């Protein structure tokens, strides 16, 4: 029953203001250096800050958020990767790397730390080969995944973000990719790690690596609410940055494209502060909240009462000056029931209107099973109707039999007349012949 419960949540829970901006005062919107930027709420998929969010840019190493997402989804963490010469030698050795050598074996888990913390480009290639068999097939998988996530202005040409004219994304698309990756507990663990030790391998000594995201570390760019993220830089891409942050239960991701030094971290701080200071996360309904109690009738009498409750906690982001009068709740439920009710099945819906716009809705679920047993009256009525039906059936059967007999008799009469006619004719012909 619990599985059905979750299925209903998945099938019928919809948040309507996806990728929409909550209106608010515009006089405090920050000015930033990045050419494109977005602050995206992970709880509700609402956009709280935007600047040129559909403009295409080179992502540089934040590409590795997608690489990590697919590696986590398609591998076991304790699987070992044997790094090939292709994975290692196909990158510029002056780019970010972990000094992996051919035939070195590193687990998927430690490779992910090297990918996200050290931004090692050969690690990205090794994870690709482990996942898809080849780098090119993995790149195809990256593009397929981007399409599945609703990215309409993204195309990948490699696993690591090294310069390529046909390797691009947008702030909005990168926010969608970052949101998908954040659902993984292992991803969240890695991006929030400051120091990690990769143990000795068959070809190398122990390696200690540190996180490169300065908002997570004890630096002048430290941000109290930062959960981690991913940095990126190439000459053509400029600085790119993905930053996750949480305050008062509201989880955000900031994406910056084409920024510069040191403004990339200042840009992230400005946009996140703007979102946290001007918006708040509210709960529309708690899980299992009862909205209404409804009678279940048996005949003309109330047999039992059931409760209509929400099976999912719903949240929404509103401006900080929000008042409850801005939100309206609409219930769609019958007044009563006259049939059997099964627990955890849909019996209605609840919709939430923010300033007369539907922002969320979900199904309302019954809290228990109620079986209606036939009453004495129902039994007598059913018996009477059953007898009437039986009599009617018998009458029809008798009529069919009578009709069949009549048809048989008529047929026999016709056959007898035909036979008699033929017999007389034969006798007449025989008499003529004798004469």
CSV table of N, CA and C in Angstrom, one decimal, residues 46-145:
chain,number,residue,atom,x,y,z
A,46,UNK,N,11.7,27.0,-8.7
A,46,UNK,CA,11.4,28.4,-9.1
A,46,UNK,C,12.7,29.1,-9.3
A,47,UNK,N,12.6,30.1,-10.2
A,47,UNK,CA,13.8,31.0,-10.4
A,47,UNK,C,13.7,32.2,-9.6
A,48,UNK,N,14.7,32.5,-8.8
A,48,UNK,CA,14.6,33.7,-7.9
A,48,UNK,C,15.5,34.8,-8.3
A,49,UNK,N,16.4,34.5,-9.2
A,49,UNK,CA,17.2,35.6,-9.8
A,49,UNK,C,17.6,35.1,-11.2
A,50,UNK,N,17.6,36.0,-12.2
A,50,UNK,CA,18.0,35.6,-13.5
A,50,UNK,C,18.7,36.7,-14.3
A,51,UNK,N,19.7,36.4,-15.1
A,51,UNK,CA,20.3,37.3,-16.0
A,51,UNK,C,20.8,36.5,-17.2
A,52,UNK,N,20.1,36.8,-18.3
A,52,UNK,CA,20.5,36.1,-19.6
A,52,UNK,C,20.6,34.6,-19.4
A,53,UNK,N,19.5,34.0,-18.8
A,53,UNK,CA,19.6,32.6,-18.5
A,53,UNK,C,19.5,31.7,-19.7
A,54,UNK,N,19.1,32.1,-20.8
A,54,UNK,CA,19.1,31.3,-22.0
A,54,UNK,C,20.2,31.6,-23.0
A,55,UNK,N,21.2,32.4,-22.6
A,55,UNK,CA,22.3,32.8,-23.4
A,55,UNK,C,23.4,31.7,-23.4
A,56,UNK,N,23.8,31.2,-24.5
A,56,UNK,CA,24.8,30.1,-24.6
A,56,UNK,C,26.2,30.6,-24.2
A,57,UNK,N,26.9,29.7,-23.4
A,57,UNK,CA,28.3,30.0,-23.0
A,57,UNK,C,29.0,28.7,-22.9
A,58,UNK,N,30.4,28.8,-22.9
A,58,UNK,CA,31.2,27.6,-22.6
A,58,UNK,C,31.1,27.4,-21.1
A,59,UNK,N,30.9,26.1,-20.6
A,59,UNK,CA,30.8,25.9,-19.2
A,59,UNK,C,32.1,25.6,-18.5
A,60,UNK,N,33.1,25.3,-19.3
A,60,UNK,CA,34.4,24.9,-18.6
A,60,UNK,C,34.2,23.7,-17.7
A,61,UNK,N,34.8,23.7,-16.5
A,61,UNK,CA,34.8,22.4,-15.7
A,61,UNK,C,33.5,22.2,-15.0
A,62,UNK,N,32.6,23.1,-15.0
A,62,UNK,CA,31.3,22.7,-14.4
A,62,UNK,C,30.6,21.7,-15.2
A,63,UNK,N,31.1,21.4,-16.4
A,63,UNK,CA,30.7,20.3,-17.2
A,63,UNK,C,30.7,19.0,-16.3
A,64,UNK,N,31.7,18.9,-15.4
A,64,UNK,CA,31.9,17.7,-14.6
A,64,UNK,C,30.7,17.4,-13.7
A,65,UNK,N,29.8,18.3,-13.5
A,65,UNK,CA,28.6,18.0,-12.7
A,65,UNK,C,27.8,17.0,-13.4
A,66,UNK,N,27.7,17.1,-14.7
A,66,UNK,CA,27.0,16.1,-15.5
A,66,UNK,C,27.8,14.8,-15.6
A,67,UNK,N,29.1,14.9,-15.7
A,67,UNK,CA,29.9,13.7,-15.7
A,67,UNK,C,29.7,12.9,-14.4
A,68,UNK,N,29.7,13.6,-13.3
A,68,UNK,CA,29.6,13.0,-12.0
A,68,UNK,C,28.2,12.4,-11.8
A,69,UNK,N,27.2,13.1,-12.3
A,69,UNK,CA,25.8,12.6,-12.2
A,69,UNK,C,25.7,11.3,-12.9
A,70,UNK,N,26.2,11.1,-14.1
A,70,UNK,CA,26.0,9.9,-14.9
A,70,UNK,C,26.9,8.8,-14.3
A,71,UNK,N,28.1,9.1,-13.8
A,71,UNK,CA,29.0,8.1,-13.2
A,71,UNK,C,28.3,7.5,-12.0
A,72,UNK,N,27.7,8.4,-11.2
A,72,UNK,CA,27.0,7.9,-9.9
A,72,UNK,C,25.8,7.0,-10.3
A,73,UNK,N,25.1,7.4,-11.3
A,73,UNK,CA,23.9,6.7,-11.7
A,73,UNK,C,24.2,5.3,-12.3
A,74,UNK,N,25.3,5.2,-12.9
A,74,UNK,CA,25.6,4.0,-13.7
A,74,UNK,C,26.7,3.1,-13.2
A,75,UNK,N,27.2,3.4,-12.0
A,75,UNK,CA,28.3,2.5,-11.5
A,75,UNK,C,28.1,2.3,-10.0
A,76,UNK,N,28.8,1.2,-9.6
A,76,UNK,CA,28.9,1.0,-8.1
A,76,UNK,C,30.2,1.7,-7.6
A,77,UNK,N,30.0,2.3,-6.4
A,77,UNK,CA,31.1,3.2,-5.9
A,77,UNK,C,32.4,2.4,-5.7
A,78,UNK,N,32.3,1.1,-5.4
A,78,UNK,CA,33.5,0.3,-5.1
A,78,UNK,C,34.1,-0.4,-6.4
A,79,UNK,N,33.5,-0.1,-7.5
A,79,UNK,CA,34.0,-0.6,-8.8
A,79,UNK,C,35.4,0.0,-9.0
A,80,UNK,N,36.3,-0.7,-9.7
A,80,UNK,CA,37.6,-0.2,-10.0
A,80,UNK,C,37.7,0.2,-11.4
A,81,UNK,N,38.3,1.4,-11.6
A,81,UNK,CA,38.6,1.9,-13.0
A,81,UNK,C,40.1,1.6,-13.3
A,82,UNK,N,40.4,1.0,-14.4
A,82,UNK,CA,41.7,0.9,-14.9
A,82,UNK,C,41.9,1.9,-15.9
A,83,UNK,N,42.7,2.9,-15.6
A,83,UNK,CA,42.8,4.1,-16.5
A,83,UNK,C,43.7,3.8,-17.7
A,84,UNK,N,43.1,4.1,-18.9
A,84,UNK,CA,43.7,3.8,-20.2
A,84,UNK,C,44.6,4.9,-20.6
A,85,UNK,N,45.5,4.6,-21.6
A,85,UNK,CA,46.4,5.7,-22.1
A,85,UNK,C,45.5,6.7,-22.8
A,86,UNK,N,44.4,6.3,-23.5
A,86,UNK,CA,43.5,7.2,-24.1
A,86,UNK,C,42.9,8.3,-23.2
A,87,UNK,N,42.5,7.8,-22.0
A,87,UNK,CA,41.9,8.6,-21.0
A,87,UNK,C,42.9,9.7,-20.5
A,88,UNK,N,44.1,9.3,-20.4
A,88,UNK,CA,45.1,10.1,-19.8
A,88,UNK,C,45.8,11.0,-20.8
A,89,UNK,N,46.1,10.5,-22.0
A,89,UNK,CA,46.9,11.3,-23.0
A,89,UNK,C,46.1,12.1,-23.9
A,90,UNK,N,44.7,12.0,-23.8
A,90,UNK,CA,43.9,12.8,-24.7
A,90,UNK,C,43.6,14.2,-24.1
A,91,UNK,N,44.2,14.5,-22.9
A,91,UNK,CA,44.0,15.8,-22.3
A,91,UNK,C,45.3,16.6,-22.4
A,92,UNK,N,45.1,17.9,-22.3
A,92,UNK,CA,46.3,18.8,-22.2
A,92,UNK,C,46.9,18.7,-20.8
A,93,UNK,N,48.1,18.2,-20.7
A,93,UNK,CA,48.7,18.0,-19.4
A,93,UNK,C,49.0,19.3,-18.6
A,94,UNK,N,48.8,20.4,-19.2
A,94,UNK,CA,48.8,21.7,-18.5
A,94,UNK,C,47.5,22.0,-17.8
A,95,UNK,N,46.4,21.2,-18.2
A,95,UNK,CA,45.1,21.4,-17.6
A,95,UNK,C,45.0,20.7,-16.2
A,96,UNK,N,43.9,20.8,-15.5
A,96,UNK,CA,43.8,20.2,-14.2
A,96,UNK,C,43.8,18.7,-14.4
A,97,UNK,N,44.7,18.0,-13.5
A,97,UNK,CA,44.8,16.6,-13.6
A,97,UNK,C,45.3,16.1,-12.2
A,98,UNK,N,45.3,14.8,-12.1
A,98,UNK,CA,45.6,14.1,-10.8
A,98,UNK,C,46.9,13.3,-10.9
A,99,UNK,N,47.6,13.4,-12.0
A,99,UNK,CA,48.8,12.7,-12.3
A,99,UNK,C,48.5,11.1,-12.3
A,100,UNK,N,47.4,10.8,-12.8
A,100,UNK,CA,47.1,9.4,-13.0
A,100,UNK,C,48.0,8.8,-14.2
A,101,UNK,N,48.4,7.6,-14.0
A,101,UNK,CA,49.3,7.0,-15.1
A,101,UNK,C,48.5,5.8,-15.7
A,102,UNK,N,48.9,5.4,-16.9
A,102,UNK,CA,48.2,4.3,-17.6
A,102,UNK,C,48.2,3.0,-16.7
A,103,UNK,N,47.1,2.3,-16.7
A,103,UNK,CA,46.9,1.1,-16.0
A,103,UNK,C,46.8,1.3,-14.5
A,104,UNK,N,46.7,2.5,-14.0
A,104,UNK,CA,46.5,2.7,-12.6
A,104,UNK,C,45.0,2.4,-12.3
A,105,UNK,N,44.8,1.8,-11.2
A,105,UNK,CA,43.4,1.4,-10.7
A,105,UNK,C,43.0,2.3,-9.6
A,106,UNK,N,41.8,2.9,-9.7
A,106,UNK,CA,41.2,3.8,-8.7
A,106,UNK,C,39.7,3.5,-8.7
A,107,UNK,N,39.2,3.4,-7.5
A,107,UNK,CA,37.7,3.1,-7.4
A,107,UNK,C,36.9,4.3,-8.0
A,108,UNK,N,35.7,3.9,-8.3
A,108,UNK,CA,34.8,5.0,-8.8
A,108,UNK,C,34.6,6.1,-7.8
A,109,UNK,N,34.5,5.7,-6.5
A,109,UNK,CA,34.2,6.7,-5.4
A,109,UNK,C,35.4,7.6,-5.3
A,110,UNK,N,36.6,7.1,-5.2
A,110,UNK,CA,37.8,8.0,-5.1
A,110,UNK,C,38.0,8.8,-6.4
A,111,UNK,N,37.6,8.2,-7.5
A,111,UNK,CA,37.7,9.0,-8.8
A,111,UNK,C,36.7,10.2,-8.8
A,112,UNK,N,35.5,10.0,-8.2
A,112,UNK,CA,34.6,11.1,-8.1
A,112,UNK,C,35.1,12.2,-7.3
A,113,UNK,N,35.8,11.9,-6.2
A,113,UNK,CA,36.4,12.9,-5.4
A,113,UNK,C,37.5,13.7,-6.2
A,114,UNK,N,38.3,13.0,-7.0
A,114,UNK,CA,39.2,13.6,-7.8
A,114,UNK,C,38.6,14.5,-8.9
A,115,UNK,N,37.4,14.0,-9.4
A,115,UNK,CA,36.7,14.8,-10.4
A,115,UNK,C,36.2,16.1,-9.9
A,116,UNK,N,35.4,16.0,-8.8
A,116,UNK,CA,34.7,17.2,-8.3
A,116,UNK,C,35.5,18.1,-7.4
A,117,UNK,N,36.5,17.6,-6.7
A,117,UNK,CA,37.3,18.4,-5.8
A,117,UNK,C,38.6,18.9,-6.5
A,118,UNK,N,39.3,18.1,-7.2
A,118,UNK,CA,40.5,18.4,-7.9
A,118,UNK,C,40.3,18.9,-9.4
A,119,UNK,N,39.1,18.5,-9.9
A,119,UNK,CA,38.7,18.9,-11.3
A,119,UNK,C,39.6,18.2,-12.3
A,120,UNK,N,40.0,17.0,-12.0
A,120,UNK,CA,41.0,16.3,-12.8
A,120,UNK,C,40.3,15.8,-14.2
A,121,UNK,N,40.9,16.2,-15.3
A,121,UNK,CA,40.3,16.0,-16.6
A,121,UNK,C,40.5,14.5,-17.0
A,122,UNK,N,41.6,13.9,-16.7
A,122,UNK,CA,41.8,12.5,-17.0
A,122,UNK,C,40.8,11.6,-16.2
A,123,UNK,N,40.5,12.0,-15.0
A,123,UNK,CA,39.5,11.3,-14.2
A,123,UNK,C,38.2,11.3,-14.9
A,124,UNK,N,37.8,12.5,-15.5
A,124,UNK,CA,36.5,12.5,-16.2
A,124,UNK,C,36.5,11.5,-17.4
A,125,UNK,N,37.6,11.4,-18.1
A,125,UNK,CA,37.7,10.5,-19.2
A,125,UNK,C,37.6,9.0,-18.7
A,126,UNK,N,38.3,8.7,-17.6
A,126,UNK,CA,38.3,7.4,-17.1
A,126,UNK,C,36.9,7.0,-16.6
A,127,UNK,N,36.2,7.9,-15.9
A,127,UNK,CA,34.8,7.6,-15.5
A,127,UNK,C,33.9,7.3,-16.7
A,128,UNK,N,34.2,8.1,-17.8
A,128,UNK,CA,33.4,7.9,-19.0
A,128,UNK,C,33.6,6.6,-19.6
A,129,UNK,N,34.9,6.1,-19.7
A,129,UNK,CA,35.2,4.8,-20.3
A,129,UNK,C,34.6,3.7,-19.4
A,130,UNK,N,34.6,3.9,-18.1
A,130,UNK,CA,34.1,2.9,-17.2
A,130,UNK,C,32.6,2.8,-17.4
A,131,UNK,N,31.9,3.9,-17.6
A,131,UNK,CA,30.5,4.0,-17.7
A,131,UNK,C,29.9,3.5,-19.0
A,132,UNK,N,30.5,3.9,-20.1
A,132,UNK,CA,30.0,3.7,-21.4
A,132,UNK,C,30.9,2.9,-22.4
A,133,UNK,N,32.1,2.6,-21.9
A,133,UNK,CA,33.0,1.8,-22.8
A,133,UNK,C,33.9,2.7,-23.6
A,134,UNK,N,33.5,3.9,-23.9
A,134,UNK,CA,34.4,4.8,-24.6
A,134,UNK,C,33.9,6.3,-24.3
A,135,UNK,N,34.9,7.2,-24.5
A,135,UNK,CA,34.6,8.6,-24.2
A,135,UNK,C,33.4,9.1,-25.1
A,136,UNK,N,33.5,8.7,-26.4
A,136,UNK,CA,32.5,9.2,-27.4
A,136,UNK,C,31.1,8.7,-27.0
A,137,UNK,N,31.0,7.5,-26.6
A,137,UNK,CA,29.7,7.0,-26.2
A,137,UNK,C,29.2,7.6,-24.9
A,138,UNK,N,30.1,8.0,-24.0
A,138,UNK,CA,29.7,8.7,-22.8
A,138,UNK,C,29.2,10.1,-23.1
A,139,UNK,N,29.8,10.7,-24.1
A,139,UNK,CA,29.4,12.1,-24.5
A,139,UNK,C,28.0,12.0,-25.1
A,140,UNK,N,27.7,10.9,-25.8
A,140,UNK,CA,26.3,10.8,-26.3
A,140,UNK,C,25.4,10.6,-25.2
A,141,UNK,N,25.8,9.9,-24.1
A,141,UNK,CA,24.9,9.7,-22.9
A,141,UNK,C,24.7,11.1,-22.2
A,142,UNK,N,25.7,11.9,-22.2
A,142,UNK,CA,25.6,13.2,-21.6
A,142,UNK,C,24.5,14.0,-22.3
A,143,UNK,N,24.6,14.0,-23.6
A,143,UNK,CA,23.6,14.8,-24.4
A,143,UNK,C,22.2,14.2,-24.3
A,144,UNK,N,22.1,12.9,-24.2
A,144,UNK,CA,20.8,12.3,-24.0
A,144,UNK,C,20.2,12.7,-22.6
A,145,UNK,N,21.1,12.6,-21.6
A,145,UNK,CA,20.6,13.0,-20.3
A,145,UNK,C,20.2,14.5,-20.2
